[in-house]
Each structure stands twice: as C-alpha cells, then as structure tokens.
Coordinates of C-alpha atoms (C1' of nucleotides) in Angstrom, one line a residue:
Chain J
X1 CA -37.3 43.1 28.4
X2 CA -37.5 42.0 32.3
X3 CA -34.8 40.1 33.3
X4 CA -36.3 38.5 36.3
X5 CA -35.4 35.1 37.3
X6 CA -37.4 31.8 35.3
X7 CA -38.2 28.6 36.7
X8 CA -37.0 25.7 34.9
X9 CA -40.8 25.4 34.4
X10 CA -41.8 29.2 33.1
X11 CA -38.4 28.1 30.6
X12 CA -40.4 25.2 29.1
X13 CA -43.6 26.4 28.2
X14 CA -41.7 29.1 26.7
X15 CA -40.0 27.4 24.8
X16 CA -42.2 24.2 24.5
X17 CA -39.4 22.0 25.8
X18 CA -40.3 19.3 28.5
X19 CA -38.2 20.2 32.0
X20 CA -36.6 16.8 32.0
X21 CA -35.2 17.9 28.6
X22 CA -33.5 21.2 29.9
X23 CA -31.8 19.7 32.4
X24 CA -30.6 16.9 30.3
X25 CA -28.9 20.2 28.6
X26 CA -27.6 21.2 31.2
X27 CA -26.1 18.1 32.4
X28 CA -24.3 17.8 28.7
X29 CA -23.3 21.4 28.4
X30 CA -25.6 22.3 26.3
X31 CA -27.4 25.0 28.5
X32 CA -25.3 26.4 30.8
X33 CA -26.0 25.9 34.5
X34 CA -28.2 29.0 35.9
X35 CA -28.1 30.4 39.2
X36 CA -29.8 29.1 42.3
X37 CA -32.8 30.4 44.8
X38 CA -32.0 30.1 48.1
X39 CA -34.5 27.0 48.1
X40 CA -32.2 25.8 45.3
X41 CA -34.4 26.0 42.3
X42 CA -33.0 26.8 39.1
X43 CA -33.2 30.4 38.3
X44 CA -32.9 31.6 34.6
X45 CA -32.0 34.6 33.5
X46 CA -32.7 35.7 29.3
X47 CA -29.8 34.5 28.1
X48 CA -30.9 30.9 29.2
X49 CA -34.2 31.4 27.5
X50 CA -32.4 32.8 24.3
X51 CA -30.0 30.0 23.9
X52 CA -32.8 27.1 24.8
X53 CA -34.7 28.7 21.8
X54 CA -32.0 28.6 19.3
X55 CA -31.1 24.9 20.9
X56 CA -34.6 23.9 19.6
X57 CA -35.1 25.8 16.6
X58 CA -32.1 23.9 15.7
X59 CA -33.2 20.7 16.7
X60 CA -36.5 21.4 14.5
X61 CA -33.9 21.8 11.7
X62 CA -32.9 17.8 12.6
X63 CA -29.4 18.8 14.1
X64 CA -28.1 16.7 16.1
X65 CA -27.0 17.7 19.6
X66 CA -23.2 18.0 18.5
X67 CA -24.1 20.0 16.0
X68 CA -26.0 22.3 18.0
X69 CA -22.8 22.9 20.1
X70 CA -20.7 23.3 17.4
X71 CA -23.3 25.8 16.2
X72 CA -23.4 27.4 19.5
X73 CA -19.0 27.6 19.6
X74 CA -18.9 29.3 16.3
X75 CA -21.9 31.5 16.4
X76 CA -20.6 33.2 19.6
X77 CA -17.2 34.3 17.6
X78 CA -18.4 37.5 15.8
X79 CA -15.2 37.8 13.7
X80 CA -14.6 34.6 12.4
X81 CA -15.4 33.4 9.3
X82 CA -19.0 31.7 8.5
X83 CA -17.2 29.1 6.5
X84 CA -17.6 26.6 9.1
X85 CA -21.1 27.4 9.9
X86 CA -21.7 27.1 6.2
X87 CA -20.2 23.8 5.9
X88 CA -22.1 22.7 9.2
X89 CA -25.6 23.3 7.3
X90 CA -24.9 21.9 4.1
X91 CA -23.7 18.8 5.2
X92 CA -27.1 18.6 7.4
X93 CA -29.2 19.3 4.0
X94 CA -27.4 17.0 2.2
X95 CA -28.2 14.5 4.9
X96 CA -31.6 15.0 5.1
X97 CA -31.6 14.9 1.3
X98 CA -29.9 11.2 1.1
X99 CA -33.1 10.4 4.1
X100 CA -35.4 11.7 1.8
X101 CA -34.3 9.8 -1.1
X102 CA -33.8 6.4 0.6
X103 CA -37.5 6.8 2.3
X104 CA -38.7 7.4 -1.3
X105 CA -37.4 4.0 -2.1
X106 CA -39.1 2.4 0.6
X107 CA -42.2 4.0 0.3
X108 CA -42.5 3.0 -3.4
X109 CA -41.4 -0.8 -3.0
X110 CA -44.0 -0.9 -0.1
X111 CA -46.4 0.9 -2.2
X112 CA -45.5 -1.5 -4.6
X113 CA -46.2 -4.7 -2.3
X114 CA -49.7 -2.7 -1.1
X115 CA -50.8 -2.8 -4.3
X116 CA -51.0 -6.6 -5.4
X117 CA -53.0 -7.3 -2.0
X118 CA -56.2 -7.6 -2.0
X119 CA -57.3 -7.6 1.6
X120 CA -59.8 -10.3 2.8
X121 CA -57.4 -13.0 1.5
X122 CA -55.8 -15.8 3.5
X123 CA -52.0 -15.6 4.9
X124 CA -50.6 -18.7 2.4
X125 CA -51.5 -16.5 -0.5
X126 CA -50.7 -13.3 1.0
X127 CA -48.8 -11.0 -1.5
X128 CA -47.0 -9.0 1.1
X129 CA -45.9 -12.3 2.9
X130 CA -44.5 -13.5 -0.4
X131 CA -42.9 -10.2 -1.0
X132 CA -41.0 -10.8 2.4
X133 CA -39.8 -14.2 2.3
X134 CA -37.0 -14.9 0.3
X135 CA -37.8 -17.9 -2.2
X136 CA -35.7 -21.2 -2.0
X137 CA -32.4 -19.6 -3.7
X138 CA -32.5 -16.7 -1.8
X139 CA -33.5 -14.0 -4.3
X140 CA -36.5 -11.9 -3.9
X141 CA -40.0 -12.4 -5.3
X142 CA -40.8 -9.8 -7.8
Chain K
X1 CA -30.7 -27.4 -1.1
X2 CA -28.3 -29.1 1.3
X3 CA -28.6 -28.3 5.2
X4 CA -25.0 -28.8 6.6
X5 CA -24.9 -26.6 9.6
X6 CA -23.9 -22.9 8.9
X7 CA -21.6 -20.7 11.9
X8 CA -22.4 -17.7 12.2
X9 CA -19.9 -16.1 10.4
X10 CA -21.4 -18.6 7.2
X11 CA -25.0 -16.6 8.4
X12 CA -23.5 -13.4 8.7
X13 CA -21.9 -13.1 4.9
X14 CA -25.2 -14.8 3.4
X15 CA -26.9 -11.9 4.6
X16 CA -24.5 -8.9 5.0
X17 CA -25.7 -9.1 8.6
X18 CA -23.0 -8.4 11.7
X19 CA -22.0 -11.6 13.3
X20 CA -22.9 -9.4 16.8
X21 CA -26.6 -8.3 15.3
X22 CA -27.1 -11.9 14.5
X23 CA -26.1 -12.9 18.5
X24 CA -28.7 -9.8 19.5
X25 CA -31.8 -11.0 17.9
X26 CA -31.3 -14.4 19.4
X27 CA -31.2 -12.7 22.4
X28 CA -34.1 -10.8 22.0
X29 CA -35.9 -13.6 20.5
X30 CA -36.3 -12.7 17.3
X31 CA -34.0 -15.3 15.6
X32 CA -34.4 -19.1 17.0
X33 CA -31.2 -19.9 19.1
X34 CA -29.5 -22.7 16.9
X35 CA -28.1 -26.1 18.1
X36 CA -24.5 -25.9 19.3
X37 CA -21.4 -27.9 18.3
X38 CA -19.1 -29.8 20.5
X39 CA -17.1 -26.8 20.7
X40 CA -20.2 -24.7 21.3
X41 CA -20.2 -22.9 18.4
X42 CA -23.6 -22.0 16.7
X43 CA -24.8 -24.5 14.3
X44 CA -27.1 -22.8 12.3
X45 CA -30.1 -24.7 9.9
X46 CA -31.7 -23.4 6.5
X47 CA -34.5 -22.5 8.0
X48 CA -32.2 -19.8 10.5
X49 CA -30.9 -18.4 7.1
X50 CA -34.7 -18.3 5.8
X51 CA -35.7 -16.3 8.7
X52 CA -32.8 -14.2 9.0
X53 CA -33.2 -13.0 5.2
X54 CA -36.6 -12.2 6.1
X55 CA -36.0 -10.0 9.2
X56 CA -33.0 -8.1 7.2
X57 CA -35.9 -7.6 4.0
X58 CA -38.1 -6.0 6.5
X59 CA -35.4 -3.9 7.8
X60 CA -34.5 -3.0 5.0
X61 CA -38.0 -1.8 4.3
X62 CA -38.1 0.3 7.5
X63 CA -40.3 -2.1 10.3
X64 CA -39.0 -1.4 13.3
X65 CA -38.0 -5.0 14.8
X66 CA -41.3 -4.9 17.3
X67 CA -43.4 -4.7 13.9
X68 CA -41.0 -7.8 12.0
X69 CA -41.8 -9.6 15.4
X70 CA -45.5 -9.4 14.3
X71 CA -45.0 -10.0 10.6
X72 CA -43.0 -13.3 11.3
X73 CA -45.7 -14.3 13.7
X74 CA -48.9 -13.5 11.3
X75 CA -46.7 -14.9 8.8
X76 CA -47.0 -18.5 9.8
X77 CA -50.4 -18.6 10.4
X78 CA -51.1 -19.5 6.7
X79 CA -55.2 -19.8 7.2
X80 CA -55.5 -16.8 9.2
X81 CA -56.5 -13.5 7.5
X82 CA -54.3 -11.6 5.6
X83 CA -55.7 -8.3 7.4
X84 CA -53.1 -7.8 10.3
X85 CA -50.2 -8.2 8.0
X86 CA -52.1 -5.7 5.7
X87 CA -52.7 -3.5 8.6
X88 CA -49.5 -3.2 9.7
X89 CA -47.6 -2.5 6.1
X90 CA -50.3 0.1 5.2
X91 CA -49.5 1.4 8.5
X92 CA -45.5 1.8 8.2
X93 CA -45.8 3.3 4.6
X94 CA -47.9 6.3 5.8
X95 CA -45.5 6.7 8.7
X96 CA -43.0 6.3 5.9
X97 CA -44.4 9.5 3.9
X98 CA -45.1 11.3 7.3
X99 CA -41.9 11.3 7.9
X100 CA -40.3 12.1 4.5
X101 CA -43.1 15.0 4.2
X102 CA -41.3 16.3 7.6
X103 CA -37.7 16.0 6.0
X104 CA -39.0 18.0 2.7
X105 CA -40.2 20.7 5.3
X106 CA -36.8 20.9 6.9
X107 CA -34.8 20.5 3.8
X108 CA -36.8 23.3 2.4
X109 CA -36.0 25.8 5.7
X110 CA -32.3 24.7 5.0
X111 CA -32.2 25.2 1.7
X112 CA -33.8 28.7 2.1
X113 CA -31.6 29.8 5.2
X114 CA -28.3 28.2 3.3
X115 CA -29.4 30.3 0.2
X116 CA -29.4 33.4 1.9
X117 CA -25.7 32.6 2.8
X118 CA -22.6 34.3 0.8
X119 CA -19.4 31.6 2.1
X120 CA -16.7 34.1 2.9
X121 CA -18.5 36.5 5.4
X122 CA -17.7 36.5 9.2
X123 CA -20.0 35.3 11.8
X124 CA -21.5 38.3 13.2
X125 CA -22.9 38.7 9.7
X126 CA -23.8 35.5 8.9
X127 CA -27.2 34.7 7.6
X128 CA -27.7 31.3 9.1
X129 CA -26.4 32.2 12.6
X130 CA -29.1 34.9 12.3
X131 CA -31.9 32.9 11.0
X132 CA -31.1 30.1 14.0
X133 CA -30.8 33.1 16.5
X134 CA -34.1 34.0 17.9
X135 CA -34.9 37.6 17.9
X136 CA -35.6 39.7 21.2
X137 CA -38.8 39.2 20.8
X138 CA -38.7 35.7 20.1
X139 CA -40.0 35.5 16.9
X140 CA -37.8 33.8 13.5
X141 CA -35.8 36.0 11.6
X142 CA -37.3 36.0 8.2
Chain Z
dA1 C1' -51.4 22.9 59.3
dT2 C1' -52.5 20.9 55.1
dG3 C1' -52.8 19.8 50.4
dG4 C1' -51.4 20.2 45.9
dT5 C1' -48.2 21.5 42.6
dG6 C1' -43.7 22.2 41.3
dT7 C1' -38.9 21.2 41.9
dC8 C1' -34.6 18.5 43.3
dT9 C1' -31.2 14.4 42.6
dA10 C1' -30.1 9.9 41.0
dT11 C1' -30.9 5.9 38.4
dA12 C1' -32.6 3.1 34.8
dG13 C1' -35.1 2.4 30.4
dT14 C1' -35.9 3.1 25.2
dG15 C1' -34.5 1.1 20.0
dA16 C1' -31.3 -1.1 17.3
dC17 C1' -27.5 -1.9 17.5
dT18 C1' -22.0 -1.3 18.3
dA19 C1' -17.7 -1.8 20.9
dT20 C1' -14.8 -3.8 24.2
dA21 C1' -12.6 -7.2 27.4
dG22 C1' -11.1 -11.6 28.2
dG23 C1' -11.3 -15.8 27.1
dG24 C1' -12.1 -20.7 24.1
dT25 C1' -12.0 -23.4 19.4
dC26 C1' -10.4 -24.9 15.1
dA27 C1' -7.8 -25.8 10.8
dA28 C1' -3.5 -25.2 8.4
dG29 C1' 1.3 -24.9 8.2
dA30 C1' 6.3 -25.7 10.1
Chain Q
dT1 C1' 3.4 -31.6 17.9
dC2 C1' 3.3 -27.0 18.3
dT3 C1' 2.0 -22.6 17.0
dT4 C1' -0.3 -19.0 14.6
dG5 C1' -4.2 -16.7 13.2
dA6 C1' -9.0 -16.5 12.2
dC7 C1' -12.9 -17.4 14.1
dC8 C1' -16.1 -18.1 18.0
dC9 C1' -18.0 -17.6 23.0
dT10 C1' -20.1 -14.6 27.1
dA11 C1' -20.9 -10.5 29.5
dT12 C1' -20.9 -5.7 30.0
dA13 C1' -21.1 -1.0 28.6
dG14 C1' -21.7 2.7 25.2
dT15 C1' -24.3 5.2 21.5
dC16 C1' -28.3 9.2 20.7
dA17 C1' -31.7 12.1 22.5
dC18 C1' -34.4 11.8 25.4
dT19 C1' -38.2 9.6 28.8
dA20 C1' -39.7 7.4 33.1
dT21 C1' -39.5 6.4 37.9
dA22 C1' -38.6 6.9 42.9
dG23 C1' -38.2 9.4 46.9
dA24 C1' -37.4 13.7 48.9
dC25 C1' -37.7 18.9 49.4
dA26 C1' -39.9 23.8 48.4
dC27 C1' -43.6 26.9 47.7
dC28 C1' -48.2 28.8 47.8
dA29 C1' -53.1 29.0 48.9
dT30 C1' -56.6 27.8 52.1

DNA sequence: ATGGTGTCTATAGTGACTATAGGGTCAAGA
DNA sequence: TCTTGACCCTATAGTCACTATAGACACCAT
C-alpha cells in the first residue's frame, strides 16, 4: 500500500519484465513517463507498476502492442460500452485459433515426412529430402 | 523440360513468391544470383526455379530461412548421413507443438475471460477489463 | 577514495520480409 | 518512330517487439 518511489529496476523484477523493455514502453507511450530523482533516475509510483502488470498479462494473452493500447484507451473510460473491448478479444481468439489450426497442419505433414525416415540412411535416399524437393514438373512428392 | 531463361516476374508467378522476396534471398544468399541480360534483367535457369520451390516448401512448413540454409546445404551432400537433416526436422516439429501447446493455453484463458463477458455492459463492469486488470494486491482476478 | 552495481542516453541489430523513391528496359500499338 | 504501360533495376527505410552495445553518470558499501 506504500506509495514510495520504484526504480526502473525494483519495476522489473516485479513484474518480471527486462528494464530495456520498460523503457521501450515508455519511449512508445505505452508506460507513461514517471517522475525523476534529483540524480535523474526514473522514479515509479503504483500506478506505473499497475499498468506495466496489466501491459504484460496482456502480452501473455499474445496481444500485440497496439492492442494493449487500445485496451489501455477503452479500459480507462468507465461508462462506455464494453462492446469494443469485447470485439478487441474475440478477434485475438479467433487469431490464435486460425495459428493453432495452421500449426496443426504443419505439424502433421512434418510428422508425416518424420515418419517414412529411417535415420542412419544416406542423403540421396533421404525421405525428408525427397519430401522437399519438388519433382521434375513441379508437384510435390507424396 | 526446356531452360529458356525465366525474369523474375516468370520466377515469381511459378512460385506465388514476391518479385522483392525473390531479390532478398539473393541478397542474403539463399537463392544463387542469376546471369543477367543485356538489359540487366535477371535471367533466371531451371535449376533457380528448383531451388526457389524448395525454399518456399520449407517455408511453408515453418523453417525459419537459417534452418532452409542448412537443409539446402545437407541436401546436396547425397553420400553424407541423413542424420543432420533428420535432426533438424525432428527438431522444428517439437518447436511446432511447443508452440501450438502455448496458443491452446492462451486460447483457453481467452475463451474463459471472453465467456465471462455479457456484450452490452459498460466498461467499469466489464469482465475482461477486470480479468486483464491486476488486483491491489497483484494477483489475477479469477 | 574506490569498486561494483545500477542507471542514463543513443544507436544499431534481429527475422523475414514490405514499402518507397527514382530511375532504366522492353514490347506493342498508333 | 514515338509513346505508353508493364516490367525491371538499385538503394534505403520501415515493420514488430524487443535485444544488444557503447560510453557516461549515480549510488552505496568499504
């Protein structure tokens, strides 16, 4: 409940963000600027450590910066609607959910190629090679 | 079968690649540079169009361009061992599921957080705001 | 006073492209 | 022959979210 001044230094191992990284915030508007000692270090108040939490909690989520700052805008204005937060979020999950799906693929089609290879075998009659080079007209080996 | 010279442009439609990704992997050495014209255009052989299909299959499968480097390089080494090439796809598909597992976890937390959410509400009540807010004492909102 | 750690600014690098500026080349049509 | 438009050339800078480096200054304990 102290509000005494932070270091940029106490701020990241509290929130487990390298000190490089919070003053990248800064320097894009992300984190506001704090106040400064009189040997002009950074000084942060709770606020700062507050809003670098929720900056990396959504980060964790996979938003990206410009969506943190839009999250940051809206969730400051208490009376307006959560429509736009709402929309924020799902477009986010249905991202991640098209990543998901498209990693599936690759994971299977290199499962796929794993499987024929039986290690210990020679480059010219590798499997995965083959996979990977088209054939003379272009098309994929199976 | 025939191996009139191909531009670029000729390069770039055979493989759905950008004419200006084409022009960056010659310049990081990934692609041979081609013979030129009179009018210094690139003149481009089969073989460019071989190796170009190649690197855009192993894109397409995920390898970062350091790893298709590699690949290419084992891959004409035809009576070395199969093992690096091995090595390397075994390694990229469990960085492949890593990484989906991650996205699960996050689309999971979203779906959880968006659930919780009734579109129509106003900010200061908003579920998702409060689940992205950190609490005073620092710990996440159920 | 000194040494070690932490902090300051500014700049450049990462990966895999993408965009832009300012030109040169080529083939087809008038 | 001239012009138009599509294509090509180089070089440079921008993207995202940091990360790394250099050189200087501040603070604290001995």
């Amino acid at each position: 409940m102290t509000d005494a001044a932070m270091t940029i230094g106490d701020l990241a191992t509290a929130t487990g963000t390298k000190v490089v990284t919070i003053r990248y915030y800064e320097k894009i508007g992300l984190l506001p600027a704090p106040a400064r000692t009189a040997g002009n270090y950074r000084a942060y108040a709770h606020r700062h450590l507050r809003q670098l939490r929720f900056i990396r909690r959504c980060r964790a989520l996979g938003f990206t910066l410009d969506e943190v700052r839009q999250l940051l805008r809206l969730s400051s204005q208490e009376g307006k609607s959560c429509a736009d937060v709402d929309r924020i979020a799902a477009l986010h999950l249905a991202e991640t959910e098209d990543k998901i799906a498209d990693l599936e693929r690759l994971a299977a089609r290199l499962r796929q190629i794993l499987g024929r290879c039986q290690a210990g075998g020679v480059i010219a009659d590798c499997r995965i090679v083959e996979a990977l080079w088209p054939g003379e007209d272009g098309r994929e080996a199976s």
